[in-house]
Coordinates of C-alpha atoms and ligand atoms in Angstrom, one line a residue:
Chain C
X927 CA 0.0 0.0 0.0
X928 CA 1.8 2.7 -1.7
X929 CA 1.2 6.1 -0.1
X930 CA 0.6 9.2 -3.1
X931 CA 1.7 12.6 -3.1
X932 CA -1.6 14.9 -4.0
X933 CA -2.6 18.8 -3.7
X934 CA -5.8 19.7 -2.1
X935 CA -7.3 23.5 -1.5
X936 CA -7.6 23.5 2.6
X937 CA -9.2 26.5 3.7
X938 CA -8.4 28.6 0.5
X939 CA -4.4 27.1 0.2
X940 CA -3.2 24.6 -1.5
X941 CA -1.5 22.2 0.7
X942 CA 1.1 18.7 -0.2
X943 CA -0.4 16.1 1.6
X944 CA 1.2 12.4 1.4
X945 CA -1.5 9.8 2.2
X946 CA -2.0 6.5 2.1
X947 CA -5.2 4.8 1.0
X948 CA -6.9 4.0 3.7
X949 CA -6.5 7.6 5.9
X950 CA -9.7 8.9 6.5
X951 CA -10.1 12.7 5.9
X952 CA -11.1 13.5 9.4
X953 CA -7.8 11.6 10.3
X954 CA -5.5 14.2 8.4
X955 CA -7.2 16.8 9.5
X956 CA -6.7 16.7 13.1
X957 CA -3.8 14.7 13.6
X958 CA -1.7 16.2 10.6
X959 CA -3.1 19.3 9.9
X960 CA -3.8 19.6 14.2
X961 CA -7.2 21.0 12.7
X962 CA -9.0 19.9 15.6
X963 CA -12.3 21.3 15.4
X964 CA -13.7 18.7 13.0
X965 CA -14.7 16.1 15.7
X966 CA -15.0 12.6 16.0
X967 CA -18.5 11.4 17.3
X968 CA -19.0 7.5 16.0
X969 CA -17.1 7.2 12.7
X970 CA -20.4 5.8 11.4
X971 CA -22.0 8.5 9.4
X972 CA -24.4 9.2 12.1
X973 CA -23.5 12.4 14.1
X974 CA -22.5 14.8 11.5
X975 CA -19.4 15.8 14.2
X976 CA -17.2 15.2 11.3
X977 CA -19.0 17.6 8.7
X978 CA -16.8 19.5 6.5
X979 CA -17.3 21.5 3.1
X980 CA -15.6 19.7 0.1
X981 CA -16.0 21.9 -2.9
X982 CA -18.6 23.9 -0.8
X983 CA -21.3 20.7 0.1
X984 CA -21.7 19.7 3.3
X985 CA -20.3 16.1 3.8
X986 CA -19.0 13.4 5.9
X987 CA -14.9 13.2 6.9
X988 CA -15.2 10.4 9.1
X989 CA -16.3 8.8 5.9
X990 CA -14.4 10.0 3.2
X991 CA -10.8 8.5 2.3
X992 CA -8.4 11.3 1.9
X993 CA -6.9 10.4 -1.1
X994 CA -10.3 11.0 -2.8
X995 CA -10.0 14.8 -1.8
X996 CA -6.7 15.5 -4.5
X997 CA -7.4 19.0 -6.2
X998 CA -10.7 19.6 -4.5
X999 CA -11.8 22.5 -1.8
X1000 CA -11.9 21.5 2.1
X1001 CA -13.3 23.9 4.4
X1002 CA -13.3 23.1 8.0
X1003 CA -14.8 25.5 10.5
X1004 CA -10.8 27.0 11.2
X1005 CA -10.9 28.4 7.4
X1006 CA -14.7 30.0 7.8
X1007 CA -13.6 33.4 9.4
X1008 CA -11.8 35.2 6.9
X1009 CA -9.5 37.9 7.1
X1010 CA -9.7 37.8 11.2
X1011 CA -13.4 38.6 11.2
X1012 CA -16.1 36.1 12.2
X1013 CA -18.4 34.6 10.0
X1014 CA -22.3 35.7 10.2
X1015 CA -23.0 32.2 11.4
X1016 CA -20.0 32.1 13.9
X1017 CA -21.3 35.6 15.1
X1018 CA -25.0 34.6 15.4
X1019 CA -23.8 31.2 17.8
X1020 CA -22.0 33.7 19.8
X1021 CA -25.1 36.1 20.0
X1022 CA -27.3 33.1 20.8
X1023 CA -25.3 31.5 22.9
X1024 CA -26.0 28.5 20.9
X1025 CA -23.8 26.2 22.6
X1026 CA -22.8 24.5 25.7
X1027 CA -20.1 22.0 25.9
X1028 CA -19.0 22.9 22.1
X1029 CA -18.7 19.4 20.6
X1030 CA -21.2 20.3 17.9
X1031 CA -20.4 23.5 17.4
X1032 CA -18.0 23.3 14.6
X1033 CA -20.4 20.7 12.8
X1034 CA -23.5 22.8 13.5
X1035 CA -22.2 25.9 12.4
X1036 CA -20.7 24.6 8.9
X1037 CA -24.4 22.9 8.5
X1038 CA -25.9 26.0 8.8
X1039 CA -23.2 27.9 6.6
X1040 CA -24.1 25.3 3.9
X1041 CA -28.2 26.2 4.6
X1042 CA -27.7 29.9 4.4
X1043 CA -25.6 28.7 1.0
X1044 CA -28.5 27.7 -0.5
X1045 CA -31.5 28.6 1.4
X1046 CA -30.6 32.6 2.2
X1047 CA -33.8 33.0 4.0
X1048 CA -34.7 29.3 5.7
X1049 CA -37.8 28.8 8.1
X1050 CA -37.5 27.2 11.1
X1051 CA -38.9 23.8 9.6
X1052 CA -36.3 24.1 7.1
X1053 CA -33.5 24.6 9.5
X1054 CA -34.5 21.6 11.5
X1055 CA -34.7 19.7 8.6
X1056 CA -31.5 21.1 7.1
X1057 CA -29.5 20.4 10.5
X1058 CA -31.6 16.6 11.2
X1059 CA -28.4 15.0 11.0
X1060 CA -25.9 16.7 13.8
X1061 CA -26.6 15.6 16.9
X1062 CA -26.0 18.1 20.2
X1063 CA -26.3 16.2 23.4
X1064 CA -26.2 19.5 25.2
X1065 CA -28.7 22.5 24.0
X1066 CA -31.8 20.5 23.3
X1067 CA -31.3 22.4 19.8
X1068 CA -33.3 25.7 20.2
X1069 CA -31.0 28.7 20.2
X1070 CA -29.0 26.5 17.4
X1071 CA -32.4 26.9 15.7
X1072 CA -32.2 30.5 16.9
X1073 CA -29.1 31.4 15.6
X1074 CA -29.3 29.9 12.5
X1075 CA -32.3 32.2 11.9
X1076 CA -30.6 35.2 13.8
X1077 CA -27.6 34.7 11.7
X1078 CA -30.0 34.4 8.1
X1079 CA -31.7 37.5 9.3
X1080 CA -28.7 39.6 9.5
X1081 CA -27.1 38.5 6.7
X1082 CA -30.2 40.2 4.9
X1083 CA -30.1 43.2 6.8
X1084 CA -26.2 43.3 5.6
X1085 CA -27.6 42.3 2.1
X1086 CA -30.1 45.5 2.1
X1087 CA -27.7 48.0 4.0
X1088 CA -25.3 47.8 1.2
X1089 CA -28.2 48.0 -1.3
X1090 CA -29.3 51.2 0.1
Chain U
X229 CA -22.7 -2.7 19.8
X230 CA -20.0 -2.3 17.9
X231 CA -17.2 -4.4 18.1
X232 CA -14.3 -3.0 16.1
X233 CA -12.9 0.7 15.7
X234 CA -14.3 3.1 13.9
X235 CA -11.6 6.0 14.5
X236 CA -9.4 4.3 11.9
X237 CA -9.8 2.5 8.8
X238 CA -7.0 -1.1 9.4
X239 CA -7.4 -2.8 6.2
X240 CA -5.3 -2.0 3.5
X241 CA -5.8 -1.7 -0.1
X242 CA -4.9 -0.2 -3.5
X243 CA -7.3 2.9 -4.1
X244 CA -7.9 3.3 -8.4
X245 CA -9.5 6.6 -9.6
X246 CA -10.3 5.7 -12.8
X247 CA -11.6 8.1 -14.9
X248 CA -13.6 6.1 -17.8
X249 CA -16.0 3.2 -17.4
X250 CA -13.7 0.8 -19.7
X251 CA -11.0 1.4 -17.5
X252 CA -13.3 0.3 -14.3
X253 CA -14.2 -2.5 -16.6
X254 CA -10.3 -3.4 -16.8
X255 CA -9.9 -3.4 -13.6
X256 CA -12.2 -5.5 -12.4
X257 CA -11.3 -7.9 -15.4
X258 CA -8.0 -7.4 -13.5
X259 CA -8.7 -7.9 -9.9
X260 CA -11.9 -10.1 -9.8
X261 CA -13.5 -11.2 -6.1
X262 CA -10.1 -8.8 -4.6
X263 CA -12.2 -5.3 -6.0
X264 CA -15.1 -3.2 -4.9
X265 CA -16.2 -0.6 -6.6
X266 CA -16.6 2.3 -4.6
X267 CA -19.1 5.4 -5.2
X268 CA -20.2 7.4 -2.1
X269 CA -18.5 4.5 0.2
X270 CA -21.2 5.0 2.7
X271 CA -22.0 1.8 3.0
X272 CA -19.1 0.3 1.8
X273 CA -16.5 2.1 4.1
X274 CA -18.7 1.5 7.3
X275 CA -18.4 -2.4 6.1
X276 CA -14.6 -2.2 5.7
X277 CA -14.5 -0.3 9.5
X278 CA -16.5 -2.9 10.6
X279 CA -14.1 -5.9 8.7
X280 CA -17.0 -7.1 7.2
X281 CA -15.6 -6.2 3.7
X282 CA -12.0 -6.3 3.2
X283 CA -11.1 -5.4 -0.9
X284 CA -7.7 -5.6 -1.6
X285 CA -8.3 -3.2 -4.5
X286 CA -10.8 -0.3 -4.5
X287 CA -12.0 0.9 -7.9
X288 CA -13.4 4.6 -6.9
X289 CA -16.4 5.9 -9.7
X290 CA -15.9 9.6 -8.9
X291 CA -13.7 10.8 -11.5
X292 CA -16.0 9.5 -13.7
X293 CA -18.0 12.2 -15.2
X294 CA -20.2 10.1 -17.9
X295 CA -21.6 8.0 -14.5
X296 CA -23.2 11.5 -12.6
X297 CA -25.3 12.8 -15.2
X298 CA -28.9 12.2 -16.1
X299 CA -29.9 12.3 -19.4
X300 CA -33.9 12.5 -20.6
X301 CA -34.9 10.4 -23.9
X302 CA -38.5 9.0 -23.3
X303 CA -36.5 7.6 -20.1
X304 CA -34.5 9.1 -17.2
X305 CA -31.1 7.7 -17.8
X306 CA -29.4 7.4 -14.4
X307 CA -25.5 7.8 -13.8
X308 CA -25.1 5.1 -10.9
X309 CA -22.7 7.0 -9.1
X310 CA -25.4 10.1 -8.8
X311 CA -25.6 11.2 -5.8
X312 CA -29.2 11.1 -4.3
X313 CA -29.3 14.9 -3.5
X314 CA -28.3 15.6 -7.2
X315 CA -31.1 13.5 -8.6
X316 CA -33.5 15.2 -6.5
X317 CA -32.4 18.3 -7.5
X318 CA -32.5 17.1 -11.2
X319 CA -36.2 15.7 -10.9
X320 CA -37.1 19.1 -9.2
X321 CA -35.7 21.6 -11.0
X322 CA -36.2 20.0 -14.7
X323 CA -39.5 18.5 -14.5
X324 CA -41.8 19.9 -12.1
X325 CA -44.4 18.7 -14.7
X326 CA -43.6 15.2 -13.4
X327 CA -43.5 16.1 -10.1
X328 CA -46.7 13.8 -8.7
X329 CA -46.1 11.1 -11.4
X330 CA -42.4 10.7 -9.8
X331 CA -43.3 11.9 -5.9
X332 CA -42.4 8.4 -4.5
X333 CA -38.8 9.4 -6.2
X334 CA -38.8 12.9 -4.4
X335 CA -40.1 11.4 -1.2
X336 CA -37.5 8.5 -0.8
X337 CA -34.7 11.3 -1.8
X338 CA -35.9 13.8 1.0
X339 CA -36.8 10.9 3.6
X340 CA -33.1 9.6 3.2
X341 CA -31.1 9.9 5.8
X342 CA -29.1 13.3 6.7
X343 CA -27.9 16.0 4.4
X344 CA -24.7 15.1 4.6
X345 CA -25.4 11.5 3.4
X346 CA -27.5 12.9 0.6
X347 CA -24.7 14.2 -0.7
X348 CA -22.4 11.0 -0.6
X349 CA -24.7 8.5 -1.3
X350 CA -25.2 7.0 -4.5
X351 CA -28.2 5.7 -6.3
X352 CA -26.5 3.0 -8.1
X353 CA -24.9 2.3 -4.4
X354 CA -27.9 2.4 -2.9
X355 CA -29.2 -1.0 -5.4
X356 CA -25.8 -2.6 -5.3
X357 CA -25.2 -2.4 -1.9
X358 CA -28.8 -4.9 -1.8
X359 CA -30.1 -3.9 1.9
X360 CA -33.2 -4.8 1.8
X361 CA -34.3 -1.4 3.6
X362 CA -32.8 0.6 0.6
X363 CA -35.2 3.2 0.4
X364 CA -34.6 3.5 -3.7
X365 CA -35.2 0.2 -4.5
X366 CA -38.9 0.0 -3.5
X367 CA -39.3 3.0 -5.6
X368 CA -37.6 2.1 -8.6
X369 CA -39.3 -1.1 -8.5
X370 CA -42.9 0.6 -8.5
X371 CA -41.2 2.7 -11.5
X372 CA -40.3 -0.6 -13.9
X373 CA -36.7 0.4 -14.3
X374 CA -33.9 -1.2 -15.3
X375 CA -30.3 -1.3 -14.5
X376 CA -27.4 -1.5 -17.5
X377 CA -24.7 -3.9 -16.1
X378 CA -20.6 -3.5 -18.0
X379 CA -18.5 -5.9 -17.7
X380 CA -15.4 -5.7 -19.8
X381 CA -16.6 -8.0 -22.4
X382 CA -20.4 -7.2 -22.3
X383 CA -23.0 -5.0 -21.3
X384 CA -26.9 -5.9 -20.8
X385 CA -30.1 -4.1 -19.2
X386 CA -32.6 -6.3 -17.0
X387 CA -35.5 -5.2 -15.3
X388 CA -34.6 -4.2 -11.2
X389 CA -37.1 -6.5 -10.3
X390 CA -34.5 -9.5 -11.2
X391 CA -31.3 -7.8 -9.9
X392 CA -32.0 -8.7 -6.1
X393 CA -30.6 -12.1 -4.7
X394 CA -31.1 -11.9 -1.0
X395 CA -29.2 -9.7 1.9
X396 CA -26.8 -7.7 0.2
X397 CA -26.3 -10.1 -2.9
X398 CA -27.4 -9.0 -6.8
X399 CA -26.8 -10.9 -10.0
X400 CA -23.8 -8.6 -10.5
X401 CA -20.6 -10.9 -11.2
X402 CA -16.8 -10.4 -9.9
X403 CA -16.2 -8.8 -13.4
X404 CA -19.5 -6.4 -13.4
X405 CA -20.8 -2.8 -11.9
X406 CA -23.8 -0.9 -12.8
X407 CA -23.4 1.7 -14.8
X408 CA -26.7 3.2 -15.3
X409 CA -30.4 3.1 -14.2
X410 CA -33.1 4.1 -16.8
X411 CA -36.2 4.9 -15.4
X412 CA -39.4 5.0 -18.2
X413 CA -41.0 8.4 -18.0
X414 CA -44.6 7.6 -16.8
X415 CA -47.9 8.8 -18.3
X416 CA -49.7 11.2 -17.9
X417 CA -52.3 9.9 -15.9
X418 CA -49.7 8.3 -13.4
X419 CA -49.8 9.2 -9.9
X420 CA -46.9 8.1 -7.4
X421 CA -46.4 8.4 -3.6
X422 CA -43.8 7.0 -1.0
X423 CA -44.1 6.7 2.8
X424 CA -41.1 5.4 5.2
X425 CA -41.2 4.7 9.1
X426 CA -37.6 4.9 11.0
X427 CA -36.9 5.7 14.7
X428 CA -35.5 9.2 13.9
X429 CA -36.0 11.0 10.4
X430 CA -32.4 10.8 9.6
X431 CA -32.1 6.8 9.7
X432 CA -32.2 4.1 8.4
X433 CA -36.4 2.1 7.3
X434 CA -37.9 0.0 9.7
X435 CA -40.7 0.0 6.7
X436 CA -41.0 1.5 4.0
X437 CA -43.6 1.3 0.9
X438 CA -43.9 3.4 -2.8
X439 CA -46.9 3.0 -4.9
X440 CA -47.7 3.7 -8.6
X441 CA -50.6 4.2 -10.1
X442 CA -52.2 4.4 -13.0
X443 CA -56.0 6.1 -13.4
X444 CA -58.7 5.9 -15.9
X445 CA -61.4 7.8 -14.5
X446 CA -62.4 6.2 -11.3
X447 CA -60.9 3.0 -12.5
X448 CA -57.4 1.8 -11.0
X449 CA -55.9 0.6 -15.0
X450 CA -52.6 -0.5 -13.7
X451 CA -50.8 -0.3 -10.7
X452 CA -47.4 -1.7 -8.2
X453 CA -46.9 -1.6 -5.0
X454 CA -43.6 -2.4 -3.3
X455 CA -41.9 -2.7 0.2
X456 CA -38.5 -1.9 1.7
X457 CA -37.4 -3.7 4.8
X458 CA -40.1 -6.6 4.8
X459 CA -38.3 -9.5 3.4
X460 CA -34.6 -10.4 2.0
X461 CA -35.1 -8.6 -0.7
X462 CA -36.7 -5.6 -1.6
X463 CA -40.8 -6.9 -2.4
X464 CA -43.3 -6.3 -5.0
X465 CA -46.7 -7.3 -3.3
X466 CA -48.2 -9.0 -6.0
X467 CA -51.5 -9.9 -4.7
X468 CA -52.1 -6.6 -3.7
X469 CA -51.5 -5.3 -6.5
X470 CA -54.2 -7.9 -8.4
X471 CA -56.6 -6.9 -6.2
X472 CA -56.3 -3.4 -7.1
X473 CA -56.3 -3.1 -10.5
X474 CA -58.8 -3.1 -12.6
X475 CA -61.2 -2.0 -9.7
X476 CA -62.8 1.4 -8.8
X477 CA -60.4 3.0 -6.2
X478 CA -61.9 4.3 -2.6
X479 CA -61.0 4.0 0.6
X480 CA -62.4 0.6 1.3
X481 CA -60.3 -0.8 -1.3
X482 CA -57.1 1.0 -0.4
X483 CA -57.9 -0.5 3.4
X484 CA -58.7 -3.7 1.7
X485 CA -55.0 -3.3 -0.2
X486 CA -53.0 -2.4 2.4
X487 CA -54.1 -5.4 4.6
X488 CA -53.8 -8.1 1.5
X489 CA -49.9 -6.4 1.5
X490 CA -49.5 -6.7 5.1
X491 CA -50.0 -10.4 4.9
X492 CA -48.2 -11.4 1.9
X493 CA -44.9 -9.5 3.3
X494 CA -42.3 -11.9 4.8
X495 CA -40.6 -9.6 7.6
X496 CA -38.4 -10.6 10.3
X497 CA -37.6 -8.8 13.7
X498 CA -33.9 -7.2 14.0
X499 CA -32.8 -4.4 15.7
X500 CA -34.7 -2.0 14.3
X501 CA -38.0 -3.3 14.7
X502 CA -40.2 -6.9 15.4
X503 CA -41.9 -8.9 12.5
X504 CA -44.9 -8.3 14.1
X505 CA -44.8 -4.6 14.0
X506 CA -43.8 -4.0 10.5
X507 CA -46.9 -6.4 9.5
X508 CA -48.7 -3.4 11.2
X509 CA -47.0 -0.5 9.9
X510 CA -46.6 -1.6 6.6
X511 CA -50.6 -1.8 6.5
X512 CA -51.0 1.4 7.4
X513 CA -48.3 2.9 5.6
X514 CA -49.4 1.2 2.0
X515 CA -53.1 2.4 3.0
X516 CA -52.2 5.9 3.0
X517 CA -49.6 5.8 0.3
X518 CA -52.5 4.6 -2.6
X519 CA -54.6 7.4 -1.1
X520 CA -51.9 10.1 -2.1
X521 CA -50.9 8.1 -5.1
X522 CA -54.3 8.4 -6.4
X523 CA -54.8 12.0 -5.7
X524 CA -51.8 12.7 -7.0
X525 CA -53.1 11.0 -10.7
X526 CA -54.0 14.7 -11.9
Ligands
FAD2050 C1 -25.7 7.4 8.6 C2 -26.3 6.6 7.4 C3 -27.6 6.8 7.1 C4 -28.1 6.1 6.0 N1 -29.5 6.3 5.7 C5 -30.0 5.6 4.7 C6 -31.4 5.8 4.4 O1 -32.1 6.6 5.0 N2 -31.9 5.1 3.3 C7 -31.1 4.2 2.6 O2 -31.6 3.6 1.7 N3 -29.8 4.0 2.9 C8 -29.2 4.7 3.9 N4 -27.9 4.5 4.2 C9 -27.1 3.5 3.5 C10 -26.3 4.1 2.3 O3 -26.0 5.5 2.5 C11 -27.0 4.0 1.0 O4 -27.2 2.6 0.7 C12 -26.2 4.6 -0.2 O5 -27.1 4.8 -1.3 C13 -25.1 3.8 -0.7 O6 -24.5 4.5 -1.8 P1 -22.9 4.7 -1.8 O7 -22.7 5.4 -3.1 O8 -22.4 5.4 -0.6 O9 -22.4 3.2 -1.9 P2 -21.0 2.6 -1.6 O10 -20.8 2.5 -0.2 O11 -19.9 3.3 -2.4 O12 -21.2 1.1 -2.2 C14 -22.2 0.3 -1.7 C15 -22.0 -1.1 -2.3 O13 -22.4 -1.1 -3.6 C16 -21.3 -1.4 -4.5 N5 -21.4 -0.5 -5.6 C17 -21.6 0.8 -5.5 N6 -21.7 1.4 -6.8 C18 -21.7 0.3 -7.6 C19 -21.8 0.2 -9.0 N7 -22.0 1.2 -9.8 N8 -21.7 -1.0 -9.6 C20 -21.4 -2.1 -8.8 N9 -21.3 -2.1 -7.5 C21 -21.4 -0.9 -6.9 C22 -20.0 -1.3 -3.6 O14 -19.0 -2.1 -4.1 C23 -20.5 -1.6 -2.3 O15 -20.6 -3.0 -2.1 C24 -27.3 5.2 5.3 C25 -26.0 5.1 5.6 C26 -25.4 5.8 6.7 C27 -24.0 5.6 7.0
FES2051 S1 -18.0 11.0 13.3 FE1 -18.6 11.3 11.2 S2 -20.8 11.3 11.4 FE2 -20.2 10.8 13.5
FES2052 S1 -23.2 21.8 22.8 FE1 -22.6 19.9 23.6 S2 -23.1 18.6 22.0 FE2 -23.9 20.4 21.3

């Protein structure tokens, strides 16, 4: 088992990684890259603790071989503030204190980044829906359900402050 | 519950991106009973955790751009390594005129799993992986489509209904994948629907049923019905389905249905749920699913 040399784009730069078939992304990630906000939960696909972006979906490292990743996008939740300022989402978990121990957090604000992505003004059936596969063992889920709607709301208030 | 790790992934293997389907063809020519294909690996990478699977050689489809598109030509023509979330977004976006006619489709999509999984799972995965609580197959089955099997030295399309052997077994030889499900586009009159029970939305069935049907006035003309999770393979109740057509459709008879496809199901009691309770569920849940197919007729 031969390991191969290949580039991938993590967190906007390109990075060399050697791997060997059988690493896992989530793997890499936090014990090579010492990324350690992408968590592992049960390394069974049924947490979402693991959830990063690859080429901007929302998907699964503890079940993803790294090798599979050459030339494509990873986003984990270190790469989502840019330029040293938070990220709406990140801003809104803050305002809503949407967390308690933090396990999820990482996974649950990349799942909502991917929502906002796609659905810029979600209800709150949608975010449910949207988020049904991260499990938090702490908040009973309603201020992450909050702050995903706090965090769509301002983005459209930034949205039509720049219009104006 | 489970007995090995699933931090790390111990067996070892040679990992192949090929990028055409002759080359995957090649390679299994090549490697035989020692390959797995490998689209989404959601299943097939919690098996290899698990040591249930261990392929010295994986063949990955992802590179392969021919086997994610859908094409439309009097039939769907399905890449197999499309990932559920893109075929729902396909079906949605480029025929909202077939939206009721191909609502069981819609339904499974949405009703699997989580987000996440949506994205990595495959269709053709979903069929060749043969769990008999795929929530496709029931679907596809109620949809007549077929599957078009490559091998390097031949390729043939059969009906789905004939591709399932038992517990995660399919005709598919050493040498063959799928590499595309065609799905007939139904008539006009066609009305479809799709209902699944699981412990938490984002798992896996416990039951689930899709129905198809086809109305003349208040006539049923044609119709299927088939299950998910009720017997080793994914089931076409037949004697429901005689019962139905031909008659005029009503609540009685959809009652009447529903209990003739509770009894001919063959369901056993696992983890996720006893044989007795998926005789009751899947009566109820085939009951309502002909009452929305048939509204859904147009
Ligand atoms: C957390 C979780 C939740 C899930 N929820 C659901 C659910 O709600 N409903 C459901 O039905 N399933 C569910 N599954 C099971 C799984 O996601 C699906 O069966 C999925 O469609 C498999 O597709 P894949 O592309 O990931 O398959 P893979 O894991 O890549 O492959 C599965 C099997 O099929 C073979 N294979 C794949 N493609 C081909 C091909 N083209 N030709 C020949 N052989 C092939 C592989 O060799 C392997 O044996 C779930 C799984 C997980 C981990
Ligand atoms: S660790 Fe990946 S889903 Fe739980
Ligand atoms: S805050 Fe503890 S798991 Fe969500």
């Amino acid at each position: 088992m031969q390991p191969k040399s290949i580039t991938v784009y993590l967190n906007h730069e390109p990075r060399e990684w050697r791997v060997h078939p059988n690493d896992l992304l989530l793997n890499v990630l936090r014990e090579h890259e010492a990324l350690t906000g992408t968590k592992y939960g049960c390394g069974i696909g049924e947490c979402g603790a693991c959830t990063v972006h690859i080429d901007g979906e929302p998907v699964l490292s503890c079940l993803t071989l790294a090798i599979a990743c050459e030339d494509k996008s990873i986003l984990t939740i270190e790469g989502l503030a840019r330029d040293g300022k938070l990220d709406a989402v990140q801003t809104a978990f803050l305002d809503h204190s949407a967390f308690q121990c933090g396990f999820c957090t990482s996974d649950m604000i990349l799942m909502t980044r991917a929502l906002l992505n796609e659905i810029p003004n979600p209800t709150e059936e949608q975010v449910r829906d949207y988020l049904r596969g991260n499990l938090c063992r702490c908040t009973g889920y309603a201020s992450i359900v909050r702050a995903a709607l706090g965090a769509a709301t301002q983005e459209a208030n930034a949205i039509g402050a720049a219009d104006a | 519950m489970l007995s090995t790790n699933t931090h790390i992934l111990f067996s070892e293997f040679e990992y192949h991106a090929p990028t055409t389907v002759n080359e995957v063809a090649e390679l299994l020519s090549e490697y035989g009973d020692s390959a797995r294909v490998m689209a989404g690996g959601t299943d097939l990478l919690v098996q290899m955790k698990m040591e249930r699977r261990r392929p010295a050689h994986v063949i990955s489809l992802q590179r392969i751009n021919e086997l994610h598109t859908i094409t439309q030509n009097g039939a769907l023509t399905i890449g197999a390594a499309t990932a559920i979330r893109a075929l729902d977004q396909y079906v949605t976006l480029n025929h909202p005129s077939l939206g009721a006619r191909l609502e069981s489709l819609s339904a499974a999509c949405n009703l699997f799993s989580s987000v996440q999984i949506m994205h990595m799972a495959t269709l053709g995965g979903n069929l060749c992986n043969a769990s008999p609580a795929a929530d496709t197959a029931p679907v596809l089955l109620t949809c007549d489509a077929t599957v078009t099997i490559k091998s390097k030295t031949a390729e043939k399309t059969v009906p789905l209904a004939d591709f399932f052997v038992g517990p995660g077994k399919t005709i598919l030889g050493p040498n063959e994948f799928v590499t595309y499900i065609q799905i007939p586009l139904p008539a006009q009159n066609t009305g479809s629907a799709f209902r699944k029970i699981s412990r938490v939305v984002a798992d896996i069935s416990q039951v689930c049923a899709a129905v198809t049907i086809v109305r003349d006035g208040n006539i049923v003309q044609d119709a299927r019905i088939a299950l998910g999770s009720v017997a080793p393979v994914p089931f076409c109740a037949e004697q429901a389905r005689a019962a139905l057509v031909g008659e005029t459709f009503g609540p009685e008879l959809a009652e009447h249905v529903g209990n003739l496809a509770a009894q001919e199901i063959k369901p056993i009691s696992d983890v996720r749920a006893t044989s007795a309770y998926r005789r009751s569920v899947a009566f109820v849940i085939v009951r309502d699913a002909l009452m929305q197919a048939w509204d859904n007729c147009g």
